[in-house]
PDB file of C-alpha atoms in Angstrom:
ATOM      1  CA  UNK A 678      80.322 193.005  32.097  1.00 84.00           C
ATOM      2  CA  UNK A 679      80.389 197.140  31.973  1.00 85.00           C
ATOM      3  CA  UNK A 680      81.802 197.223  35.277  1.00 87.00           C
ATOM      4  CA  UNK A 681      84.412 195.113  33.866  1.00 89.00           C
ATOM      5  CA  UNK A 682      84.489 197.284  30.694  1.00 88.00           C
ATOM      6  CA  UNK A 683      83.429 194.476  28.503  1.00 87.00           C
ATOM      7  CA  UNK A 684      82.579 195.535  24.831  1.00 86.00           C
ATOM      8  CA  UNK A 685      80.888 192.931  23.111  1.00 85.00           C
ATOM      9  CA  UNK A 686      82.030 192.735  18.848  1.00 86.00           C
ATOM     10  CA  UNK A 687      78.386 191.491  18.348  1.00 85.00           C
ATOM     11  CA  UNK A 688      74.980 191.386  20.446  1.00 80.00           C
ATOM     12  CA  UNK A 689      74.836 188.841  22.093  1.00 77.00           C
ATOM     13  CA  UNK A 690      71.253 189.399  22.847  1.00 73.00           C
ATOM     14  CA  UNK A 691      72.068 189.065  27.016  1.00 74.00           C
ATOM     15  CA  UNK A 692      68.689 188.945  29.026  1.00 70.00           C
ATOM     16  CA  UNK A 693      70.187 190.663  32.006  1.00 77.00           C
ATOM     17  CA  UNK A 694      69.924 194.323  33.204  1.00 82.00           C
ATOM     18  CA  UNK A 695      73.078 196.768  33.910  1.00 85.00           C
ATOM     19  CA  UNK A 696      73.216 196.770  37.602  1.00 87.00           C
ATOM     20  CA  UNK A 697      76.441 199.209  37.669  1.00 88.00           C
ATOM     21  CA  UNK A 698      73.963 202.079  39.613  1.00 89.00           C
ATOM     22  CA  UNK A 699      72.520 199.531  41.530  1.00 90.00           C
ATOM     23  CA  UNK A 700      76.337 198.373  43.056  1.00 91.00           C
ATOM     24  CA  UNK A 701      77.917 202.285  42.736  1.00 91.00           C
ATOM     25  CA  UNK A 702      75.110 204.154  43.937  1.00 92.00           C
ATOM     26  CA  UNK A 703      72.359 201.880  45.721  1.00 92.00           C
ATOM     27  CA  UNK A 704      69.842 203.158  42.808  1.00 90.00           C
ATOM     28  CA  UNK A 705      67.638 199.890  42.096  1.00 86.00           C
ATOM     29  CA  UNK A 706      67.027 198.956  38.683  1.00 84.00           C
ATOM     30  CA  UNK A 707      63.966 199.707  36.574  1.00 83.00           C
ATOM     31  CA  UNK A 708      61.266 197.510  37.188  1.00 83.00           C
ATOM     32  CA  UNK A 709      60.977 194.970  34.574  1.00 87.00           C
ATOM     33  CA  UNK A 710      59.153 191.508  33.426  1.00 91.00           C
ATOM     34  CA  UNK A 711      60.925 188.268  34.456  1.00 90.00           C
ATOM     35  CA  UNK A 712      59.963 185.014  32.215  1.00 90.00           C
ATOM     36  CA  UNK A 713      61.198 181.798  32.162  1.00 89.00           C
ATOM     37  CA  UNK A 714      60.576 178.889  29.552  1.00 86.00           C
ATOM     38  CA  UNK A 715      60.514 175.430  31.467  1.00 85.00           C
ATOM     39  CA  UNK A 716      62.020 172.755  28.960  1.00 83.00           C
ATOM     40  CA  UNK A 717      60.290 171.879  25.960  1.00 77.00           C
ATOM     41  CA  UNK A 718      58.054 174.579  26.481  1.00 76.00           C
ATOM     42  CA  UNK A 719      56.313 172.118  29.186  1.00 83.00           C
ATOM     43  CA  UNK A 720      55.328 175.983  30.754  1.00 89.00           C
ATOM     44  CA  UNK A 721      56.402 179.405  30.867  1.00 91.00           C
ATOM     45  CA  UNK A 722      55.841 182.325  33.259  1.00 94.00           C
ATOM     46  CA  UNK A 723      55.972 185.992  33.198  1.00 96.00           C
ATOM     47  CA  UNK A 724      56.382 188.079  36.229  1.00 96.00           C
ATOM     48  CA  UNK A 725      55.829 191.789  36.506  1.00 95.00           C
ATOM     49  CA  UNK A 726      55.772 193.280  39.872  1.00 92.00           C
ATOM     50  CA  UNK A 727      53.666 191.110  41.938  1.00 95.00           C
ATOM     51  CA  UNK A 728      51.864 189.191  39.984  1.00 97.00           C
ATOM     52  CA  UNK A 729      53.095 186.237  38.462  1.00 97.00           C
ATOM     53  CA  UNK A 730      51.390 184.409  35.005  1.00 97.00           C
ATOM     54  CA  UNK A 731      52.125 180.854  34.489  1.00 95.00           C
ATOM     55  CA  UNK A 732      51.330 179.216  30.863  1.00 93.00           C
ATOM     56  CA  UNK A 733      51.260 175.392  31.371  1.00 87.00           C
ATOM     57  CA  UNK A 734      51.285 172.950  28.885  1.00 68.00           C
ATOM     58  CA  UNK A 735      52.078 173.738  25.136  1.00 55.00           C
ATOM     59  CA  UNK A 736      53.157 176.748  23.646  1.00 55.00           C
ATOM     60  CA  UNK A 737      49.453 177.203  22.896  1.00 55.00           C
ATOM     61  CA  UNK A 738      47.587 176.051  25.083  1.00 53.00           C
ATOM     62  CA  UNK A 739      45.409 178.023  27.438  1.00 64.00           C
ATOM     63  CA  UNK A 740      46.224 176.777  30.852  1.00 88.00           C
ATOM     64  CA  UNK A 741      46.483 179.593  33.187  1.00 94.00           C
ATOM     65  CA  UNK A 742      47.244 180.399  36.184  1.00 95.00           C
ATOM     66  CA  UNK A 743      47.734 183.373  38.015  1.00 97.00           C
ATOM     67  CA  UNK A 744      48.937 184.718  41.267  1.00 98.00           C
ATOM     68  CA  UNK A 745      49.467 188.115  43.125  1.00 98.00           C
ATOM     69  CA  UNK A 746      52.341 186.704  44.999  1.00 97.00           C
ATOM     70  CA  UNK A 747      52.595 189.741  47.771  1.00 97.00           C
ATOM     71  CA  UNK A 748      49.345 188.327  49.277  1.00 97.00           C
ATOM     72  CA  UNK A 749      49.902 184.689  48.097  1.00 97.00           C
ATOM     73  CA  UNK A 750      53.364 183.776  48.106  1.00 96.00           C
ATOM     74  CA  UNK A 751      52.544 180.035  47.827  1.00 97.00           C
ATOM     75  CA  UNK A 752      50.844 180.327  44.682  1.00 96.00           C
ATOM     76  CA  UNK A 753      47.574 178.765  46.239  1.00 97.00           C
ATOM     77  CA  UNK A 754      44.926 180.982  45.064  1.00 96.00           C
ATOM     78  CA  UNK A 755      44.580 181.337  41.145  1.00 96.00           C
ATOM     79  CA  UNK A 756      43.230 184.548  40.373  1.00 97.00           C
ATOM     80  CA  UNK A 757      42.835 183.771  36.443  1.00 96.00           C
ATOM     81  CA  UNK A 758      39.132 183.846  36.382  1.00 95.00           C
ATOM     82  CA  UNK A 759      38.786 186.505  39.241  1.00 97.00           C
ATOM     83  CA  UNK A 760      41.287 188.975  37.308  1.00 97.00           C
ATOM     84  CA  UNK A 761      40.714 188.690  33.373  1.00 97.00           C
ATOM     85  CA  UNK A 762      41.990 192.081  32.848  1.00 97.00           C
ATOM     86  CA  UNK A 763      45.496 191.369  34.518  1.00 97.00           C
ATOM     87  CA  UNK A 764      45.684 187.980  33.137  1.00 97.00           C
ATOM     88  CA  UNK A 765      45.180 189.540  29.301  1.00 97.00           C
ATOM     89  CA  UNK A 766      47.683 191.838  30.498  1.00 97.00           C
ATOM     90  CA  UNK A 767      50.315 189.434  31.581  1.00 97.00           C
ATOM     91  CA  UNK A 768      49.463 187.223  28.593  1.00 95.00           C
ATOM     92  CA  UNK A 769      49.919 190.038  26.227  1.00 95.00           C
ATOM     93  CA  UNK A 770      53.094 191.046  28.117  1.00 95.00           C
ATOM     94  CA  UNK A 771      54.178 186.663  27.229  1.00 93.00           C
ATOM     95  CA  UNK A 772      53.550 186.680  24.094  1.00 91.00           C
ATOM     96  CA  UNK A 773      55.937 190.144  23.557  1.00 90.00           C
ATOM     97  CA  UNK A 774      58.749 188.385  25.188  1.00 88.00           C
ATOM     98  CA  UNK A 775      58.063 185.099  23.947  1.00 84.00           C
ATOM     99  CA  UNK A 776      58.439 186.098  19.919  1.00 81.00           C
ATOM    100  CA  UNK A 777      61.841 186.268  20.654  1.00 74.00           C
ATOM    101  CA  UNK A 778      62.233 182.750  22.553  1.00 69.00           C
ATOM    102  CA  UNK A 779      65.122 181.148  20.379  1.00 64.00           C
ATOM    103  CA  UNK A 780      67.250 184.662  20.312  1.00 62.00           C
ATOM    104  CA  UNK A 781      69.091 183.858  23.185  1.00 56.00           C
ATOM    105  CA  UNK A 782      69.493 180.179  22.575  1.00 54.00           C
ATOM    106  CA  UNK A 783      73.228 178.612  21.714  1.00 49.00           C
ATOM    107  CA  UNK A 784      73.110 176.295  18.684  1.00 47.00           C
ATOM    108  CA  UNK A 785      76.597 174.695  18.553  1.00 44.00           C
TER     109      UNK A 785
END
């Protein structure tokens, strides 16, 4: 939308990221966290660098899992118990992002 020149009249609260340096100058965007709500909150995840936080159940509920996907891609290993400090982390970093889960959603 910038490279296009787009100039919104209201916010329409976009999740994306500007990638005008990335395509004009091959400068990589900021890292940032990645989450994604599966329907009806069944689960959610938050990703933030390498590791990778996945919430199943309810919104509540305290089914974690988590994986350092550089050495696990497959997601076989949960790490939740082994890494409390990163998972409190990543959940922290969930619950940030999630306050604003119905923002972004389209109500016709």
């Amino acid at each position: 939308a910038a490279l296009a020149g787009f100039k919104p009249t209201a916010d329409p609260k976009w999740d994306g990221v500007d990638l005008t340096e990335l395509l004009t100058n091959h400068t990589p965007p900021a890292t940032r966290p990645l989450y994604a709500v599966a329907p009806q909150w069944q689960a959610r995840s938050v990703r933030l660098g390498d590791w990778k936080l996945i919430v199943g159940g309810s919104k509540n509920s305290n089914n974690n899992e988590l994986y350092n996907l550089a050495s696990d891609p497959q997601e076989s290993n949960n790490l939740a118990e082994a890494e409390p400090a990163r998972l409190q982390t990543l959940l922290k970093v969930m619950a940030d992002i999630s306050r604003a889960d119905k923002d972004s959603v389209v109500v016709e």
